[in-house]
Amino acid sequence: VSRTFLYDAAQAPLLARLRGLADKQPSTGRPALPDQQRITTRSHETVVRALRDANRKLHEENERLRNELAVALGRLRDLRRGIPVE
């Protein structure tokens, strides 16, 4: 669209609408969602809690797997050295 077209007095409503949409757009560069599609604070908190819980479970599983690996590597070391496995 040319500037001449946009700044023509007949296009003032269109230019005002475009400016309004640009003002609503967040600074992230992503388009703003309509109010009906935005996540509520309560929903956001629920999502955050669920993600934190999942993260905690994964952390616990990683810790368990690290311990299992340490035991297995210790047994392998003992076998290579000829030490009987318990």
Tab-separated table of C-alpha atoms in Angstrom:
chain	number	residue	atom	x	y	z
A	1	VAL	CA	0.000	0.000	0.000
A	2	SER	CA	1.427	3.355	-0.927
A	3	ARG	CA	1.810	6.217	1.530
A	4	THR	CA	-0.273	8.408	-0.720
A	5	PHE	CA	-3.152	5.960	-0.373
A	6	LEU	CA	-2.808	5.628	3.421
A	7	TYR	CA	-2.479	9.315	4.162
A	8	ASP	CA	-5.310	10.331	1.865
A	9	ALA	CA	-8.110	11.914	3.918
A	10	ALA	CA	-10.561	9.298	2.622
A	11	GLN	CA	-8.430	6.551	4.197
A	12	ALA	CA	-8.305	8.144	7.675
A	13	PRO	CA	-10.501	5.413	9.263
A	14	LEU	CA	-8.271	2.701	7.801
A	15	LEU	CA	-5.125	4.452	9.035
A	16	ALA	CA	-6.648	4.866	12.512
A	17	ARG	CA	-7.534	1.156	12.609
A	18	LEU	CA	-4.007	0.178	11.536
A	19	ARG	CA	-2.488	2.400	14.211
A	20	GLY	CA	-4.823	0.926	16.815
A	21	LEU	CA	-3.794	-2.600	15.865
A	22	ALA	CA	-0.120	-1.634	15.940
A	23	ASP	CA	-0.541	-0.146	19.431
A	24	LYS	CA	-2.098	-3.381	20.684
A	25	GLN	CA	0.804	-5.465	19.402
A	26	PRO	CA	3.209	-6.310	22.249
A	27	SER	CA	6.845	-5.306	22.071
A	28	THR	CA	7.804	-8.947	21.424
A	29	GLY	CA	6.756	-8.499	17.817
A	30	ARG	CA	4.110	-11.196	18.102
A	31	PRO	CA	0.525	-10.207	17.360
A	32	ALA	CA	-1.640	-9.495	20.387
A	33	LEU	CA	-4.317	-12.085	21.056
A	34	PRO	CA	-7.935	-11.047	21.465
A	35	ASP	CA	-9.068	-10.901	25.096
A	36	GLN	CA	-11.139	-14.080	24.685
A	37	GLN	CA	-8.033	-16.039	23.652
A	38	ARG	CA	-5.654	-14.758	26.318
A	39	ILE	CA	-4.785	-17.054	29.189
A	40	THR	CA	-6.156	-16.059	32.572
A	41	THR	CA	-3.919	-15.614	35.589
A	42	ARG	CA	-5.464	-18.673	37.212
A	43	SER	CA	-4.853	-20.797	34.096
A	44	HIS	CA	-1.303	-19.492	33.850
A	45	GLU	CA	-0.629	-20.422	37.476
A	46	THR	CA	-2.077	-23.889	36.878
A	47	VAL	CA	0.194	-24.398	33.880
A	48	VAL	CA	3.222	-23.169	35.843
A	49	ARG	CA	2.432	-25.550	38.736
A	50	ALA	CA	2.024	-28.479	36.350
A	51	LEU	CA	5.309	-27.684	34.601
A	52	ARG	CA	7.140	-27.325	37.913
A	53	ASP	CA	5.736	-30.654	39.077
A	54	ALA	CA	6.793	-32.334	35.836
A	55	ASN	CA	10.238	-30.746	36.153
A	56	ARG	CA	10.567	-32.009	39.746
A	57	LYS	CA	9.593	-35.544	38.676
A	58	LEU	CA	12.105	-35.477	35.829
A	59	HIS	CA	14.798	-34.221	38.193
A	60	GLU	CA	14.050	-37.083	40.586
A	61	GLU	CA	14.135	-39.614	37.754
A	62	ASN	CA	17.457	-38.223	36.502
A	63	GLU	CA	18.893	-38.519	39.999
A	64	ARG	CA	17.670	-42.122	40.265
A	65	LEU	CA	19.155	-42.979	36.865
A	66	ARG	CA	22.483	-41.338	37.789
A	67	ASN	CA	22.624	-43.508	40.904
A	68	GLU	CA	21.803	-46.656	38.904
A	69	LEU	CA	24.511	-45.772	36.392
A	70	ALA	CA	27.043	-45.183	39.159
A	71	VAL	CA	26.260	-48.599	40.669
A	72	ALA	CA	26.465	-50.306	37.259
A	73	LEU	CA	29.784	-48.608	36.465
A	74	GLY	CA	31.121	-49.634	39.872
A	75	ARG	CA	30.144	-53.249	39.233
A	76	LEU	CA	31.728	-53.130	35.774
A	77	ARG	CA	34.934	-51.751	37.278
A	78	ASP	CA	34.946	-54.531	39.873
A	79	LEU	CA	34.372	-57.195	37.202
A	80	ARG	CA	37.248	-55.844	35.122
A	81	ARG	CA	39.518	-55.947	38.150
A	82	GLY	CA	38.452	-59.498	38.966
A	83	ILE	CA	36.658	-58.528	42.173
A	84	PRO	CA	33.653	-60.799	42.791
A	85	VAL	CA	30.272	-59.085	42.457
A	86	GLU	CA	28.133	-59.148	45.578
